[in-house]
Amino acid sequence: MNSASAPGATQSSSELESGTQATSKGRILAWASWDWGSAAFNAVMTTFVFTVYLTSNAFGGEDRASAVLGGALAVAGLAIALLAPVTGQRSDAGGRRKLWLGVNTAAVAILTALCFFVFPQPEFLLLGVTLIALGNVFFEFAGVNYNAMLAQISTPRNIGKVSGLGWGAGYLGGIVALLIVLQLFVQPRFDWFGASTQDSLNIRLVAVFSALWFFIFALPVLFAVPELPRAAQARRLGFLASYGLLVRRIKAIYATSPHTIYFLLASAVFRDGLAAVFTFGGIIAAGTFGFELSQVIFFAIFGNVVAAVGAVIGGFLDDRIGPKRVIIGSLAGLLVAGTVILVLGNGDYVFLGMAWAGSTTFWVFGLFLCLFVGPAQSSSRAYLARLAPHGESGELFGLYATTGRAVSFLAPALFTLSIALATPFVAPGEAQRWGILGIMVVLLTGLLVLLPVKSPDKAPIAVVPAA
């Protein structure tokens, strides 16, 4: 591994290489349990159930509620972009990575549980979107510390597999949580008080369920993984002074390991495309392919199964052929599957004498999209963990969150623009399908930016100034 020197810098070894060369299965499973539990917030609260409830007519109309929710999430995204690197930096230096993981996780659970008090009336909309937005902020802060732990519980030989296991656990946790929510609250199989739809009690209880699910499955990592040692020469910095150190470290990273910065930029672009696949997948399924809500949820369940399988397989490949090749292969697969959905649309065709319906197109190639999303996400995390300087994983994953938030407007903007441009030229109801083109442009751009970036084994570890 190449190295560089800089005055007053820390050692140029990665946190991964300077850690243990053996891993405990118990710690790995405890770490992955957090991913399993976090799916209750990601899949249930922010994607498929509670935000759908918040943007219903009960809160003053879908358009108004959606606009208010979008604005709140935009403010939350800005807060994350500004604060994530510094929160990661301070937890690294203070030896409090696990502590802040626990604090932020507890904050998410509490905010989620408080969503129980969001009654289906317009005057409760602001409370609901505020709780969801704050939950997103603390969830990202927790994620910074959680991702940084990857170097603590893995080795250079198995980091891809461990990261893939975590992503796979997250997808599977989402499946189980959605199934429970579907069977107990949305379409209850038996009569109980939680099935009552009066004042949307069943949906409000989903928030309580999600809070408990996340909190319970987050506990193992807080007991099994040891706290990060406090940096021996670390000095206490004021909050604003932390930004000065952050700027100096970004400059040092660019000077001594520029490909770390290049990867942060490339991954920010393609990760926005990956997020859009899930964000707009349900919308396209319903709007373009005519899926009912129950069908969307069932597709989400099957999609999470496929994504989990893809993440695990991608993790094994990551350790054997490297994360860059896995990401490139995954992005190429996403582009092919997305292009087929765009071209075929919801039309009915006959192939080799067999009928092919539009819903079949979405089921087959939509699941292919899910298959490739998992490996790209997992290997992106493992890629960066391999480049994290000793004791700086939290700060680097904070930058990972910041760069992702900085370009998070790309896919939604191009999705909307593509629909707007297509509307005058296609039949009514056909324009939404062209939003897929916007997502494909983002994924292709991310792929092209990634191609010249060196693999982690060929890039030097950054040398950064001490606090």
Tab-separated table of C-alpha atoms in Angstrom:
chain	number	residue	atom	x	y	z
A	1	MET	CA	0.000	0.000	0.000
A	2	ASN	CA	1.338	3.406	-0.926
A	3	SER	CA	1.699	5.996	1.768
A	4	ALA	CA	2.385	9.688	2.032
A	5	SER	CA	3.575	12.026	4.690
A	6	ALA	CA	2.352	15.326	6.038
A	7	PRO	CA	3.396	17.466	8.987
A	8	GLY	CA	1.510	16.664	12.141
A	9	ALA	CA	-0.340	13.804	10.439
A	10	THR	CA	-1.570	10.565	11.857
A	11	GLN	CA	-0.214	7.232	10.628
A	12	SER	CA	-1.103	6.271	7.068
A	13	SER	CA	-2.614	2.904	7.863
A	14	SER	CA	-6.258	2.076	7.429
A	15	GLU	CA	-8.492	1.399	10.385
A	16	LEU	CA	-9.313	-1.953	8.800
A	17	GLU	CA	-5.668	-3.074	8.497
A	18	SER	CA	-4.720	-1.807	11.952
A	19	GLY	CA	-7.555	-3.753	13.571
A	20	THR	CA	-7.849	-7.384	14.533
A	21	GLN	CA	-7.060	-10.066	11.984
A	22	ALA	CA	-9.764	-12.348	13.365
A	23	THR	CA	-13.469	-11.708	13.748
A	24	SER	CA	-16.126	-12.991	16.101
A	25	LYS	CA	-19.276	-14.412	14.515
A	26	GLY	CA	-21.208	-13.185	17.515
A	27	ARG	CA	-20.079	-9.601	16.989
A	28	ILE	CA	-20.812	-9.768	13.276
A	29	LEU	CA	-24.335	-11.066	13.898
A	30	ALA	CA	-24.899	-8.457	16.617
A	31	TRP	CA	-23.735	-5.742	14.224
A	32	ALA	CA	-25.992	-7.045	11.418
A	33	SER	CA	-28.927	-7.119	13.855
A	34	TRP	CA	-28.935	-3.300	13.817
A	35	ASP	CA	-29.413	-3.388	10.038
A	36	TRP	CA	-32.264	-5.878	10.509
A	37	GLY	CA	-34.002	-3.604	13.003
A	38	SER	CA	-33.410	-0.387	11.059
A	39	ALA	CA	-35.619	-1.709	8.259
A	40	ALA	CA	-38.664	-0.846	10.382
A	41	PHE	CA	-37.814	2.824	10.014
A	42	ASN	CA	-36.670	2.636	6.378
A	43	ALA	CA	-39.230	0.294	4.862
A	44	VAL	CA	-42.256	0.771	7.110
A	45	MET	CA	-42.097	4.375	8.276
A	46	THR	CA	-40.450	6.298	5.436
A	47	THR	CA	-41.234	4.228	2.340
A	48	PHE	CA	-44.313	2.022	2.252
A	49	VAL	CA	-46.679	2.760	5.144
A	50	PHE	CA	-46.439	5.841	7.362
A	51	THR	CA	-45.432	8.439	4.759
A	52	VAL	CA	-48.208	7.089	2.528
A	53	TYR	CA	-50.571	7.718	5.463
A	54	LEU	CA	-49.161	11.239	5.951
A	55	THR	CA	-49.721	12.165	2.312
A	56	SER	CA	-53.316	10.932	2.210
A	57	ASN	CA	-56.410	13.130	1.860
A	58	ALA	CA	-56.947	13.011	5.619
A	59	PHE	CA	-54.155	15.575	6.048
A	60	GLY	CA	-55.547	18.192	3.706
A	61	GLY	CA	-55.016	16.668	0.287
A	62	GLU	CA	-52.286	14.605	-1.295
A	63	ASP	CA	-50.652	17.518	-3.109
A	64	ARG	CA	-50.374	19.790	-0.074
A	65	ALA	CA	-49.305	17.000	2.288
A	66	SER	CA	-46.704	15.720	-0.171
A	67	ALA	CA	-45.288	19.227	-0.605
A	68	VAL	CA	-45.035	19.750	3.157
A	69	LEU	CA	-43.393	16.346	3.646
A	70	GLY	CA	-40.963	17.008	0.807
A	71	GLY	CA	-40.007	20.361	2.291
A	72	ALA	CA	-39.414	18.885	5.730
A	73	LEU	CA	-37.256	16.100	4.315
A	74	ALA	CA	-35.278	18.657	2.310
A	75	VAL	CA	-34.500	20.604	5.502
A	76	ALA	CA	-33.546	17.330	7.188
A	77	GLY	CA	-31.236	16.496	4.289
A	78	LEU	CA	-29.511	19.865	4.620
A	79	ALA	CA	-28.990	19.309	8.365
A	80	ILE	CA	-27.503	15.887	7.682
A	81	ALA	CA	-25.169	17.240	5.002
A	82	LEU	CA	-23.874	19.971	7.331
A	83	LEU	CA	-23.591	17.968	10.546
A	84	ALA	CA	-22.802	14.329	9.656
A	85	PRO	CA	-19.012	14.631	9.116
A	86	VAL	CA	-18.473	16.569	12.343
A	87	THR	CA	-20.592	14.199	14.424
A	88	GLY	CA	-18.560	11.294	13.024
A	89	GLN	CA	-15.293	13.113	13.669
A	90	ARG	CA	-16.150	13.887	17.282
A	91	SER	CA	-17.280	10.336	18.065
A	92	ASP	CA	-14.022	9.000	16.553
A	93	ALA	CA	-11.776	11.304	18.564
A	94	GLY	CA	-13.673	10.942	21.819
A	95	GLY	CA	-13.863	7.151	21.718
A	96	ARG	CA	-17.651	7.347	21.798
A	97	ARG	CA	-18.688	5.674	18.550
A	98	LYS	CA	-20.874	3.066	20.259
A	99	LEU	CA	-22.279	5.612	22.716
A	100	TRP	CA	-23.495	7.887	19.947
A	101	LEU	CA	-24.806	4.948	17.953
A	102	GLY	CA	-26.952	4.105	20.978
A	103	VAL	CA	-28.045	7.702	21.623
A	104	ASN	CA	-29.038	8.345	18.016
A	105	THR	CA	-30.778	4.982	17.692
A	106	ALA	CA	-32.789	5.694	20.852
A	107	ALA	CA	-33.729	9.117	19.456
A	108	VAL	CA	-35.046	7.504	16.260
A	109	ALA	CA	-37.062	4.968	18.263
A	110	ILE	CA	-38.600	7.687	20.455
A	111	LEU	CA	-39.472	9.932	17.505
A	112	THR	CA	-40.990	6.950	15.695
A	113	ALA	CA	-43.108	5.994	18.698
A	114	LEU	CA	-44.358	9.593	19.003
A	115	CYS	CA	-45.880	9.225	15.535
A	116	PHE	CA	-48.679	7.363	17.333
A	117	PHE	CA	-50.060	10.798	18.251
A	118	VAL	CA	-50.367	11.890	14.603
A	119	PHE	CA	-54.139	11.680	14.158
A	120	PRO	CA	-55.676	11.778	10.653
A	121	GLN	CA	-56.503	15.478	10.699
A	122	PRO	CA	-54.859	18.369	8.786
A	123	GLU	CA	-53.700	20.074	11.981
A	124	PHE	CA	-51.510	17.036	12.805
A	125	LEU	CA	-49.634	17.116	9.472
A	126	LEU	CA	-46.879	19.415	10.741
A	127	LEU	CA	-46.300	17.174	13.779
A	128	GLY	CA	-46.082	14.094	11.583
A	129	VAL	CA	-43.643	15.481	9.028
A	130	THR	CA	-41.504	17.019	11.786
A	131	LEU	CA	-41.193	13.676	13.572
A	132	ILE	CA	-40.330	11.876	10.331
A	133	ALA	CA	-37.808	14.544	9.319
A	134	LEU	CA	-36.088	14.522	12.728
A	135	GLY	CA	-36.115	10.730	12.644
A	136	ASN	CA	-34.269	10.858	9.323
A	137	VAL	CA	-31.623	13.179	10.778
A	138	PHE	CA	-30.898	11.000	13.802
A	139	PHE	CA	-31.107	7.844	11.670
A	140	GLU	CA	-28.348	9.157	9.399
A	141	PHE	CA	-26.223	10.132	12.407
A	142	ALA	CA	-26.634	6.625	13.784
A	143	GLY	CA	-25.795	5.199	10.358
A	144	VAL	CA	-22.491	7.091	10.286
A	145	ASN	CA	-21.344	5.395	13.488
A	146	TYR	CA	-22.820	2.051	12.468
A	147	ASN	CA	-21.038	2.018	9.105
A	148	ALA	CA	-17.796	3.078	10.775
A	149	MET	CA	-18.021	-0.024	12.991
A	150	LEU	CA	-17.584	-2.211	9.900
A	151	ALA	CA	-13.796	-1.870	10.166
A	152	GLN	CA	-13.970	-2.904	13.844
A	153	ILE	CA	-15.774	-6.205	13.298
A	154	SER	CA	-14.233	-7.359	9.998
A	155	THR	CA	-10.833	-8.043	8.455
A	156	PRO	CA	-9.354	-7.275	5.021
A	157	ARG	CA	-10.240	-10.838	4.003
A	158	ASN	CA	-13.939	-10.791	4.874
A	159	ILE	CA	-15.058	-7.143	4.909
A	160	GLY	CA	-17.082	-7.559	1.706
A	161	LYS	CA	-18.905	-10.587	3.052
A	162	VAL	CA	-19.615	-8.876	6.388
A	163	SER	CA	-20.939	-5.731	4.685
A	164	GLY	CA	-23.107	-7.876	2.407
A	165	LEU	CA	-24.450	-9.771	5.411
A	166	GLY	CA	-25.462	-6.470	7.007
A	167	TRP	CA	-27.275	-5.241	3.910
A	168	GLY	CA	-28.912	-8.641	3.473
A	169	ALA	CA	-30.099	-8.588	7.085
A	170	GLY	CA	-31.572	-5.140	6.487
A	171	TYR	CA	-33.544	-6.306	3.481
A	172	LEU	CA	-34.778	-9.449	5.236
A	173	GLY	CA	-35.713	-7.445	8.316
A	174	GLY	CA	-37.774	-5.211	6.057
A	175	ILE	CA	-39.579	-8.252	4.668
A	176	VAL	CA	-40.493	-9.625	8.077
A	177	ALA	CA	-41.521	-6.208	9.387
A	178	LEU	CA	-43.709	-5.528	6.334
A	179	LEU	CA	-45.330	-8.941	6.590
A	180	ILE	CA	-46.179	-8.384	10.247
A	181	VAL	CA	-47.515	-4.906	9.509
A	182	LEU	CA	-49.579	-6.255	6.610
A	183	GLN	CA	-51.041	-9.171	8.589
A	184	LEU	CA	-51.674	-7.346	11.877
A	185	PHE	CA	-52.464	-3.759	10.897
A	186	VAL	CA	-53.029	-3.036	7.181
A	187	GLN	CA	-54.990	-6.158	6.216
A	188	PRO	CA	-55.481	-7.873	9.605
A	189	ARG	CA	-56.093	-11.620	9.544
A	190	PHE	CA	-58.081	-11.549	12.770
A	191	ASP	CA	-60.080	-9.035	14.775
A	192	TRP	CA	-58.174	-7.295	17.578
A	193	PHE	CA	-57.995	-3.723	18.890
A	194	GLY	CA	-54.985	-2.952	16.698
A	195	ALA	CA	-57.075	-3.688	13.603
A	196	SER	CA	-59.416	-0.791	14.306
A	197	THR	CA	-59.388	1.875	11.599
A	198	GLN	CA	-61.140	4.474	13.771
A	199	ASP	CA	-58.872	7.544	13.845
A	200	SER	CA	-56.428	5.361	11.855
A	201	LEU	CA	-55.524	3.520	15.050
A	202	ASN	CA	-54.108	0.600	13.065
A	203	ILE	CA	-51.639	2.833	11.171
A	204	ARG	CA	-50.688	4.804	14.287
A	205	LEU	CA	-49.928	1.523	16.053
A	206	VAL	CA	-47.593	0.672	13.167
A	207	ALA	CA	-45.396	3.507	14.467
A	208	VAL	CA	-45.258	1.935	17.941
A	209	PHE	CA	-44.465	-1.447	16.434
A	210	SER	CA	-41.680	0.051	14.293
A	211	ALA	CA	-40.137	1.839	17.265
A	212	LEU	CA	-40.037	-1.333	19.341
A	213	TRP	CA	-38.739	-3.402	16.428
A	214	PHE	CA	-35.829	-1.036	15.795
A	215	PHE	CA	-34.939	-0.562	19.468
A	216	ILE	CA	-34.980	-4.274	20.341
A	217	PHE	CA	-32.864	-5.391	17.384
A	218	ALA	CA	-30.424	-2.503	17.889
A	219	LEU	CA	-29.526	-3.644	21.392
A	220	PRO	CA	-27.173	-6.564	20.516
A	221	VAL	CA	-24.538	-4.376	18.830
A	222	LEU	CA	-24.424	-2.093	21.884
A	223	PHE	CA	-23.523	-5.039	24.092
A	224	ALA	CA	-21.347	-7.126	21.771
A	225	VAL	CA	-19.073	-4.616	20.034
A	226	PRO	CA	-16.516	-2.828	22.236
A	227	GLU	CA	-16.281	0.936	22.370
A	228	LEU	CA	-13.750	2.675	20.156
A	229	PRO	CA	-10.571	3.581	22.118
A	230	ARG	CA	-10.135	7.299	22.670
A	231	ALA	CA	-7.390	8.793	20.514
A	232	ALA	CA	-4.288	9.134	22.706
A	233	GLN	CA	-3.367	12.645	21.559
A	234	ALA	CA	-6.862	13.887	20.843
A	235	ARG	CA	-7.736	17.297	22.220
A	236	ARG	CA	-11.175	18.643	22.829
A	237	LEU	CA	-12.337	20.937	20.047
A	238	GLY	CA	-15.206	23.367	20.029
A	239	PHE	CA	-18.019	22.641	17.607
A	240	LEU	CA	-16.988	25.346	15.126
A	241	ALA	CA	-13.314	24.382	15.452
A	242	SER	CA	-14.318	20.879	14.370
A	243	TYR	CA	-15.244	22.311	10.966
A	244	GLY	CA	-11.797	23.857	10.642
A	245	LEU	CA	-10.245	20.447	11.313
A	246	LEU	CA	-12.675	18.865	8.843
A	247	VAL	CA	-11.604	21.259	6.076
A	248	ARG	CA	-7.918	20.599	6.785
A	249	ARG	CA	-8.527	16.859	6.668
A	250	ILE	CA	-10.450	17.019	3.408
A	251	LYS	CA	-7.526	18.927	1.883
A	252	ALA	CA	-5.100	16.335	3.294
A	253	ILE	CA	-7.177	13.462	1.903
A	254	TYR	CA	-7.201	15.062	-1.529
A	255	ALA	CA	-3.442	15.673	-1.374
A	256	THR	CA	-2.429	12.208	-0.150
A	257	SER	CA	-5.262	9.974	-1.416
A	258	PRO	CA	-7.207	11.803	-4.128
A	259	HIS	CA	-9.012	8.654	-5.225
A	260	THR	CA	-10.776	8.586	-1.844
A	261	ILE	CA	-12.366	11.923	-2.782
A	262	TYR	CA	-13.062	10.711	-6.313
A	263	PHE	CA	-14.889	7.677	-4.928
A	264	LEU	CA	-16.940	9.827	-2.554
A	265	LEU	CA	-18.083	11.905	-5.531
A	266	ALA	CA	-18.777	8.930	-7.808
A	267	SER	CA	-20.633	7.006	-5.124
A	268	ALA	CA	-22.724	10.051	-4.252
A	269	VAL	CA	-24.063	10.070	-7.799
A	270	PHE	CA	-24.773	6.374	-8.265
A	271	ARG	CA	-26.113	5.972	-4.711
A	272	ASP	CA	-28.704	8.633	-5.512
A	273	GLY	CA	-29.752	6.495	-8.462
A	274	LEU	CA	-29.884	3.391	-6.264
A	275	ALA	CA	-32.082	5.181	-3.737
A	276	ALA	CA	-34.386	6.307	-6.536
A	277	VAL	CA	-34.956	2.710	-7.644
A	278	PHE	CA	-36.712	2.017	-4.333
A	279	THR	CA	-38.160	5.510	-3.868
A	280	PHE	CA	-39.942	5.546	-7.213
A	281	GLY	CA	-40.338	1.792	-7.716
A	282	GLY	CA	-43.649	1.631	-5.872
A	283	ILE	CA	-44.888	4.799	-7.567
A	284	ILE	CA	-44.144	3.368	-11.028
A	285	ALA	CA	-45.669	0.014	-10.098
A	286	ALA	CA	-48.938	1.715	-9.128
A	287	GLY	CA	-49.065	4.527	-11.685
A	288	THR	CA	-47.669	2.875	-14.805
A	289	PHE	CA	-48.381	-0.822	-14.241
A	290	GLY	CA	-51.650	-0.511	-12.290
A	291	PHE	CA	-50.604	-2.300	-9.083
A	292	GLU	CA	-52.934	-2.016	-6.087
A	293	LEU	CA	-51.456	-1.092	-2.670
A	294	SER	CA	-51.435	-4.726	-1.549
A	295	GLN	CA	-49.637	-5.696	-4.780
A	296	VAL	CA	-47.064	-2.956	-4.212
A	297	ILE	CA	-46.402	-4.292	-0.708
A	298	PHE	CA	-46.082	-7.854	-1.998
A	299	PHE	CA	-43.678	-6.684	-4.688
A	300	ALA	CA	-41.696	-4.851	-2.000
A	301	ILE	CA	-41.490	-8.077	0.007
A	302	PHE	CA	-40.265	-10.130	-2.946
A	303	GLY	CA	-37.957	-7.300	-3.986
A	304	ASN	CA	-36.349	-7.248	-0.549
A	305	VAL	CA	-35.803	-11.021	-0.711
A	306	VAL	CA	-34.047	-10.682	-4.050
A	307	ALA	CA	-32.049	-7.658	-2.864
A	308	ALA	CA	-30.913	-9.572	0.222
A	309	VAL	CA	-29.750	-12.493	-1.914
A	310	GLY	CA	-27.937	-10.077	-4.202
A	311	ALA	CA	-26.233	-8.329	-1.282
A	312	VAL	CA	-24.960	-11.611	0.184
A	313	ILE	CA	-23.711	-12.894	-3.186
A	314	GLY	CA	-22.143	-9.514	-3.898
A	315	GLY	CA	-20.386	-9.626	-0.528
A	316	PHE	CA	-18.697	-12.930	-1.363
A	317	LEU	CA	-17.674	-11.603	-4.776
A	318	ASP	CA	-16.400	-8.398	-3.176
A	319	ASP	CA	-13.761	-10.300	-1.187
A	320	ARG	CA	-12.680	-12.214	-4.286
A	321	ILE	CA	-12.710	-9.761	-7.184
A	322	GLY	CA	-12.835	-6.440	-5.341
A	323	PRO	CA	-15.615	-3.926	-4.633
A	324	LYS	CA	-15.083	-1.811	-7.755
A	325	ARG	CA	-15.828	-4.710	-10.103
A	326	VAL	CA	-18.916	-5.642	-8.100
A	327	ILE	CA	-20.221	-2.065	-8.248
A	328	ILE	CA	-19.534	-1.758	-11.988
A	329	GLY	CA	-21.253	-5.073	-12.718
A	330	SER	CA	-24.230	-4.098	-10.563
A	331	LEU	CA	-24.654	-0.693	-12.203
A	332	ALA	CA	-24.461	-2.318	-15.646
A	333	GLY	CA	-27.157	-4.816	-14.619
A	334	LEU	CA	-29.363	-2.001	-13.326
A	335	LEU	CA	-29.017	-0.107	-16.602
A	336	VAL	CA	-30.015	-3.160	-18.659
A	337	ALA	CA	-33.035	-4.032	-16.475
A	338	GLY	CA	-34.215	-0.413	-16.309
A	339	THR	CA	-33.915	0.001	-20.057
A	340	VAL	CA	-36.077	-3.078	-20.670
A	341	ILE	CA	-38.807	-1.734	-18.358
A	342	LEU	CA	-38.651	1.639	-20.106
A	343	VAL	CA	-38.881	0.146	-23.611
A	344	LEU	CA	-41.554	-2.477	-22.946
A	345	GLY	CA	-43.689	-0.453	-20.539
A	346	ASN	CA	-47.117	-1.809	-19.661
A	347	GLY	CA	-47.770	-3.215	-23.122
A	348	ASP	CA	-48.823	-6.788	-23.873
A	349	TYR	CA	-46.539	-8.804	-26.138
A	350	VAL	CA	-46.185	-12.303	-27.550
A	351	PHE	CA	-42.762	-13.958	-27.326
A	352	LEU	CA	-42.236	-17.391	-28.872
A	353	GLY	CA	-45.986	-17.924	-28.908
A	354	MET	CA	-46.368	-17.027	-25.229
A	355	ALA	CA	-48.312	-14.032	-23.926
A	356	TRP	CA	-46.278	-11.464	-21.999
A	357	ALA	CA	-48.272	-8.943	-19.952
A	358	GLY	CA	-47.073	-5.564	-18.753
A	359	SER	CA	-47.289	-6.686	-15.127
A	360	THR	CA	-44.942	-9.561	-15.996
A	361	THR	CA	-42.435	-7.058	-17.363
A	362	PHE	CA	-42.389	-5.188	-14.062
A	363	TRP	CA	-42.253	-8.316	-11.915
A	364	VAL	CA	-39.360	-9.863	-13.850
A	365	PHE	CA	-37.187	-6.860	-14.558
A	366	GLY	CA	-38.203	-4.979	-11.422
A	367	LEU	CA	-36.834	-7.907	-9.416
A	368	PHE	CA	-33.665	-7.800	-11.526
A	369	LEU	CA	-33.284	-4.168	-10.462
A	370	CYS	CA	-33.573	-5.249	-6.829
A	371	LEU	CA	-30.997	-8.003	-7.381
A	372	PHE	CA	-28.333	-5.481	-8.412
A	373	VAL	CA	-29.127	-2.722	-5.900
A	374	GLY	CA	-27.937	-4.747	-2.895
A	375	PRO	CA	-24.397	-5.544	-4.138
A	376	ALA	CA	-23.816	-1.949	-5.264
A	377	GLN	CA	-24.806	-0.582	-1.846
A	378	SER	CA	-22.889	-3.197	0.111
A	379	SER	CA	-19.669	-2.926	-1.885
A	380	SER	CA	-19.817	0.865	-1.790
A	381	ARG	CA	-19.706	0.729	2.015
A	382	ALA	CA	-16.921	-1.873	1.992
A	383	TYR	CA	-14.979	0.139	-0.602
A	384	LEU	CA	-14.871	3.214	1.627
A	385	ALA	CA	-14.129	1.250	4.804
A	386	ARG	CA	-10.972	-0.091	3.142
A	387	LEU	CA	-9.780	3.488	2.551
A	388	ALA	CA	-10.572	4.900	6.008
A	389	PRO	CA	-7.438	6.156	7.832
A	390	HIS	CA	-6.779	4.691	11.261
A	391	GLY	CA	-9.306	6.060	13.754
A	392	GLU	CA	-11.109	8.195	11.163
A	393	SER	CA	-13.881	5.911	9.874
A	394	GLY	CA	-16.655	7.934	11.485
A	395	GLU	CA	-15.537	11.188	9.913
A	396	LEU	CA	-15.094	9.550	6.501
A	397	PHE	CA	-18.536	7.948	6.628
A	398	GLY	CA	-19.880	11.332	7.686
A	399	LEU	CA	-18.459	12.727	4.444
A	400	TYR	CA	-20.058	9.734	2.712
A	401	ALA	CA	-23.426	10.844	4.073
A	402	THR	CA	-22.764	14.492	3.214
A	403	THR	CA	-21.776	13.896	-0.402
A	404	GLY	CA	-24.794	11.635	-0.820
A	405	ARG	CA	-27.108	14.329	0.510
A	406	ALA	CA	-25.425	17.023	-1.568
A	407	VAL	CA	-26.544	15.397	-4.832
A	408	SER	CA	-29.750	13.777	-3.584
A	409	PHE	CA	-31.761	16.139	-5.780
A	410	LEU	CA	-30.393	14.592	-8.993
A	411	ALA	CA	-32.557	11.510	-9.429
A	412	PRO	CA	-35.830	13.119	-8.249
A	413	ALA	CA	-35.184	16.156	-10.465
A	414	LEU	CA	-34.359	14.104	-13.570
A	415	PHE	CA	-37.268	11.743	-12.852
A	416	THR	CA	-39.633	14.721	-12.801
A	417	LEU	CA	-37.980	16.423	-15.782
A	418	SER	CA	-38.196	13.276	-17.903
A	419	ILE	CA	-41.917	12.971	-17.192
A	420	ALA	CA	-42.480	16.645	-17.987
A	421	LEU	CA	-40.609	16.386	-21.290
A	422	ALA	CA	-42.451	13.204	-22.294
A	423	THR	CA	-45.957	14.418	-21.415
A	424	PRO	CA	-46.680	16.364	-24.663
A	425	PHE	CA	-45.558	13.463	-26.840
A	426	VAL	CA	-47.254	10.422	-25.279
A	427	ALA	CA	-50.779	9.322	-24.460
A	428	PRO	CA	-52.290	10.290	-21.099
A	429	GLY	CA	-50.977	8.006	-18.342
A	430	GLU	CA	-47.880	7.026	-20.342
A	431	ALA	CA	-45.509	9.823	-19.289
A	432	GLN	CA	-44.665	8.462	-15.843
A	433	ARG	CA	-42.831	5.512	-17.380
A	434	TRP	CA	-40.304	7.926	-18.894
A	435	GLY	CA	-39.252	8.961	-15.407
A	436	ILE	CA	-37.221	5.755	-15.478
A	437	LEU	CA	-34.994	7.424	-18.074
A	438	GLY	CA	-34.005	10.086	-15.530
A	439	ILE	CA	-32.974	7.423	-13.030
A	440	MET	CA	-30.969	5.574	-15.695
A	441	VAL	CA	-29.104	8.794	-16.576
A	442	VAL	CA	-28.050	9.202	-12.928
A	443	LEU	CA	-26.866	5.576	-12.703
A	444	LEU	CA	-24.951	5.853	-15.980
A	445	THR	CA	-23.302	9.092	-14.849
A	446	GLY	CA	-22.233	7.475	-11.588
A	447	LEU	CA	-20.803	4.516	-13.495
A	448	LEU	CA	-18.812	6.748	-15.851
A	449	VAL	CA	-17.423	8.815	-12.960
A	450	LEU	CA	-16.451	5.617	-11.112
A	451	LEU	CA	-14.550	3.990	-14.001
A	452	PRO	CA	-11.293	5.991	-13.630
A	453	VAL	CA	-11.294	5.709	-9.808
A	454	LYS	CA	-8.661	3.315	-8.483
A	455	SER	CA	-9.630	0.186	-6.568
A	456	PRO	CA	-8.944	0.365	-2.811
A	457	ASP	CA	-5.967	-2.014	-3.103
A	458	LYS	CA	-4.325	0.379	-5.593
A	459	ALA	CA	-5.069	3.653	-3.786
A	460	PRO	CA	-3.007	4.988	-0.860
A	461	ILE	CA	-4.527	5.491	2.565
A	462	ALA	CA	-4.913	9.197	3.259
A	463	VAL	CA	-2.612	10.900	5.750
A	464	VAL	CA	-4.636	13.352	7.828
A	465	PRO	CA	-3.641	15.925	10.462
A	466	ALA	CA	-4.272	15.010	14.079
A	467	ALA	CA	-6.909	16.868	16.067
